[in-house]
mmCIF file of C-alpha atoms in Angstrom:
data_model
loop_
_atom_site.group_PDB
_atom_site.id
_atom_site.type_symbol
_atom_site.label_atom_id
_atom_site.label_comp_id
_atom_site.label_asym_id
_atom_site.label_seq_id
_atom_site.Cartn_x
_atom_site.Cartn_y
_atom_site.Cartn_z
ATOM 1 C CA MET A 245 6.656 8.282 14.168
ATOM 2 C CA ILE A 246 7.373 6.083 11.167
ATOM 3 C CA GLU A 247 6.115 7.483 7.838
ATOM 4 C CA VAL A 248 5.176 5.041 5.103
ATOM 5 C CA TYR A 249 4.245 6.097 1.569
ATOM 6 C CA ILE A 250 2.403 3.471 -0.471
ATOM 7 C CA ASP A 251 1.197 3.138 -4.040
ATOM 8 C CA GLY A 252 -0.219 0.421 -6.242
ATOM 9 C CA ALA A 253 0.047 0.493 -10.024
ATOM 10 C CA THR A 254 -0.981 -1.615 -12.987
ATOM 11 C CA ALA A 255 -0.089 -1.773 -16.658
ATOM 12 C CA GLY A 256 -3.596 -2.175 -18.037
ATOM 13 C CA ASN A 257 -6.627 -2.572 -15.813
ATOM 14 C CA PRO A 258 -6.469 -5.420 -15.013
ATOM 15 C CA GLY A 259 -2.861 -6.114 -15.832
ATOM 16 C CA PRO A 260 0.566 -6.772 -14.349
ATOM 17 C CA SER A 261 0.650 -4.921 -11.041
ATOM 18 C CA GLY A 262 3.074 -3.763 -8.404
ATOM 19 C CA ALA A 263 3.261 -2.217 -4.961
ATOM 20 C CA GLY A 264 5.630 0.594 -4.101
ATOM 21 C CA ILE A 265 6.486 1.207 -0.452
ATOM 22 C CA PHE A 266 8.739 3.955 0.863
ATOM 23 C CA ILE A 267 9.464 3.926 4.602
ATOM 24 C CA ASN A 268 11.096 6.761 6.518
ATOM 25 C CA ALA A 269 11.960 5.410 9.958
ATOM 26 C CA ASN A 270 13.416 8.421 11.732
ATOM 27 C CA GLY A 271 15.826 9.163 8.881
ATOM 28 C CA LYS A 272 16.510 5.527 7.961
ATOM 29 C CA VAL A 273 14.921 4.964 4.555
ATOM 30 C CA GLU A 274 13.739 1.674 3.084
ATOM 31 C CA ARG A 275 12.276 1.102 -0.379
ATOM 32 C CA TYR A 276 10.271 -1.863 -1.617
ATOM 33 C CA SER A 277 9.082 -2.771 -5.139
ATOM 34 C CA ILE A 278 6.836 -5.794 -4.912
ATOM 35 C CA PRO A 279 5.393 -7.489 -8.022
ATOM 36 C CA LEU A 280 1.751 -8.480 -7.424
ATOM 37 C CA GLY A 281 0.732 -10.440 -10.531
ATOM 38 C CA ILE A 282 -2.373 -9.648 -12.564
ATOM 39 C CA MET A 283 -5.030 -7.525 -10.857
ATOM 40 C CA THR A 284 -6.876 -4.215 -11.089
ATOM 41 C CA ASN A 285 -5.406 -0.887 -10.051
ATOM 42 C CA HIS A 286 -7.694 -0.669 -7.016
ATOM 43 C CA GLU A 287 -6.692 -4.163 -5.899
ATOM 44 C CA ALA A 288 -3.031 -3.155 -6.245
ATOM 45 C CA GLU A 289 -3.660 -0.127 -4.011
ATOM 46 C CA TYR A 290 -5.107 -2.371 -1.283
ATOM 47 C CA HIS A 291 -2.259 -4.864 -1.650
ATOM 48 C CA ALA A 292 0.279 -2.038 -1.318
ATOM 49 C CA LEU A 293 -1.255 -1.088 2.035
ATOM 50 C CA ILE A 294 -1.379 -4.689 3.239
ATOM 51 C CA LYS A 295 2.227 -5.406 2.190
ATOM 52 C CA ALA A 296 3.371 -2.183 3.888
ATOM 53 C CA GLN A 297 1.525 -3.112 7.079
ATOM 54 C CA GLU A 298 3.107 -6.590 7.056
ATOM 55 C CA ILE A 299 6.595 -5.139 6.515
ATOM 56 C CA CYS A 300 6.156 -2.610 9.322
ATOM 57 C CA LEU A 301 4.949 -5.299 11.716
ATOM 58 C CA GLU A 302 7.913 -7.529 10.766
ATOM 59 C CA LEU A 303 10.218 -4.582 11.514
ATOM 60 C CA ASN A 304 8.401 -4.095 14.835
ATOM 61 C CA PHE A 305 7.219 -0.584 13.949
ATOM 62 C CA LYS A 306 4.198 0.017 16.183
ATOM 63 C CA THR A 307 3.468 3.726 15.650
ATOM 64 C CA VAL A 308 3.042 4.276 11.938
ATOM 65 C CA SER A 309 1.517 6.894 9.661
ATOM 66 C CA PHE A 310 0.704 5.543 6.216
ATOM 67 C CA ARG A 311 0.235 7.905 3.249
ATOM 68 C CA THR A 312 -1.674 6.988 0.103
ATOM 69 C CA ASP A 313 -2.876 8.822 -2.982
ATOM 70 C CA SER A 314 -5.763 6.349 -3.303
ATOM 71 C CA GLU A 315 -8.944 8.062 -2.189
ATOM 72 C CA LEU A 316 -10.762 4.728 -2.529
ATOM 73 C CA VAL A 317 -8.517 2.929 -0.040
ATOM 74 C CA ASN A 318 -8.337 5.895 2.319
ATOM 75 C CA ARG A 319 -12.143 6.222 2.426
ATOM 76 C CA ALA A 320 -12.644 2.478 2.869
ATOM 77 C CA ILE A 321 -10.268 2.330 5.855
ATOM 78 C CA GLU A 322 -11.756 5.478 7.358
ATOM 79 C CA LYS A 323 -15.358 4.226 7.054
ATOM 80 C CA GLU A 324 -14.496 0.514 7.486
ATOM 81 C CA PHE A 325 -16.777 -0.135 4.529
ATOM 82 C CA VAL A 326 -16.607 -0.813 0.788
ATOM 83 C CA LYS A 327 -19.433 -0.622 -1.748
ATOM 84 C CA ASN A 328 -17.692 -3.006 -4.144
ATOM 85 C CA LYS A 329 -17.765 -6.382 -2.396
ATOM 86 C CA THR A 330 -14.753 -7.515 -4.468
ATOM 87 C CA PHE A 331 -12.624 -5.385 -2.137
ATOM 88 C CA ALA A 332 -14.257 -6.584 1.119
ATOM 89 C CA PRO A 333 -11.664 -9.319 1.887
ATOM 90 C CA LEU A 334 -8.812 -6.859 1.229
ATOM 91 C CA LEU A 335 -10.366 -4.226 3.470
ATOM 92 C CA GLU A 336 -10.960 -6.819 6.186
ATOM 93 C CA LYS A 337 -7.314 -7.924 6.069
ATOM 94 C CA ALA A 338 -6.033 -4.315 6.183
ATOM 95 C CA LEU A 339 -8.306 -3.517 9.139
ATOM 96 C CA LEU A 340 -7.175 -6.635 11.032
ATOM 97 C CA LEU A 341 -3.533 -5.702 10.460
ATOM 98 C CA SER A 342 -4.186 -2.103 11.557
ATOM 99 C CA GLU A 343 -5.293 -3.394 14.967
ATOM 100 C CA LYS A 344 -1.797 -4.805 15.565
ATOM 101 C CA PHE A 345 -0.275 -1.308 15.694
ATOM 102 C CA ASP A 346 -0.191 0.811 18.843
ATOM 103 C CA LEU A 347 -1.048 3.806 16.642
ATOM 104 C CA PHE A 348 -2.194 3.426 13.041
ATOM 105 C CA PHE A 349 -2.913 6.376 10.772
ATOM 106 C CA LEU A 350 -3.798 6.447 7.099
ATOM 107 C CA LYS A 351 -3.794 9.820 5.382
ATOM 108 C CA TRP A 352 -4.683 10.717 1.811
ATOM 109 C CA ILE A 353 -2.069 12.800 -0.014
ATOM 110 C CA PRO A 354 -2.009 14.138 -3.575
ATOM 111 C CA SER A 355 -0.094 12.095 -6.166
ATOM 112 C CA SER A 356 2.478 14.890 -6.385
ATOM 113 C CA GLN A 357 3.555 14.047 -2.815
ATOM 114 C CA ASN A 358 3.758 10.310 -3.505
ATOM 115 C CA LYS A 359 6.215 10.210 -6.398
ATOM 116 C CA VAL A 360 8.764 7.858 -4.795
ATOM 117 C CA ALA A 361 6.153 5.206 -3.964
ATOM 118 C CA ASP A 362 4.722 5.602 -7.470
ATOM 119 C CA GLU A 363 8.149 5.029 -9.054
ATOM 120 C CA LEU A 364 8.672 1.955 -6.853
ATOM 121 C CA ALA A 365 5.255 0.570 -7.876
ATOM 122 C CA ARG A 366 6.067 1.073 -11.557
ATOM 123 C CA LEU A 367 9.411 -0.668 -11.068
ATOM 124 C CA ALA A 368 7.523 -3.573 -9.474
ATOM 125 C CA ILE A 369 5.372 -3.883 -12.603
ATOM 126 C CA ARG A 370 8.533 -4.317 -14.674
ATOM 127 C CA LYS A 371 9.870 -6.892 -12.187
ATOM 128 C CA ASN A 372 6.573 -8.716 -12.553
ATOM 129 C CA ASN A 373 6.987 -8.747 -16.339
ATOM 130 C CA ASN A 374 10.601 -9.932 -15.975
ATOM 131 C CA GLU A 375 9.476 -12.801 -13.735
ATOM 132 C CA ASP A 376 6.853 -13.791 -16.331
ATOM 133 C CA ALA A 377 9.471 -13.721 -19.099
ATOM 134 C CA SER A 378 11.835 -15.966 -17.159
ATOM 135 C CA ARG A 379 9.274 -18.749 -16.701
#
């Protein structure tokens, strides 16, 4: 089974944001730092999941276990419901993507077990700032 660790981060809330994605595909490791623009931390967490799902589908990974330290995102996927309607379109997109996998799991883990994805998300924030500076 493919293991995917995800994290979203922002500098400020809202602020420049990034997604960190760490994929362990049976010993083959891939890392992604994706700048997301200006958004809230919770939005960045959802976008990290969505980007990770899209990457896994592009790589034709069909049995995937995603790990997140975001209790908000984990609960929303588990219950297929969000209280804050701002997140409804993001949840809907993540749920639609999850249906494209043969097996889709999302598990909450403590931040201490998600350090690589966190570092990648923080790197993405800096990339975001570098892109802004180059415009």
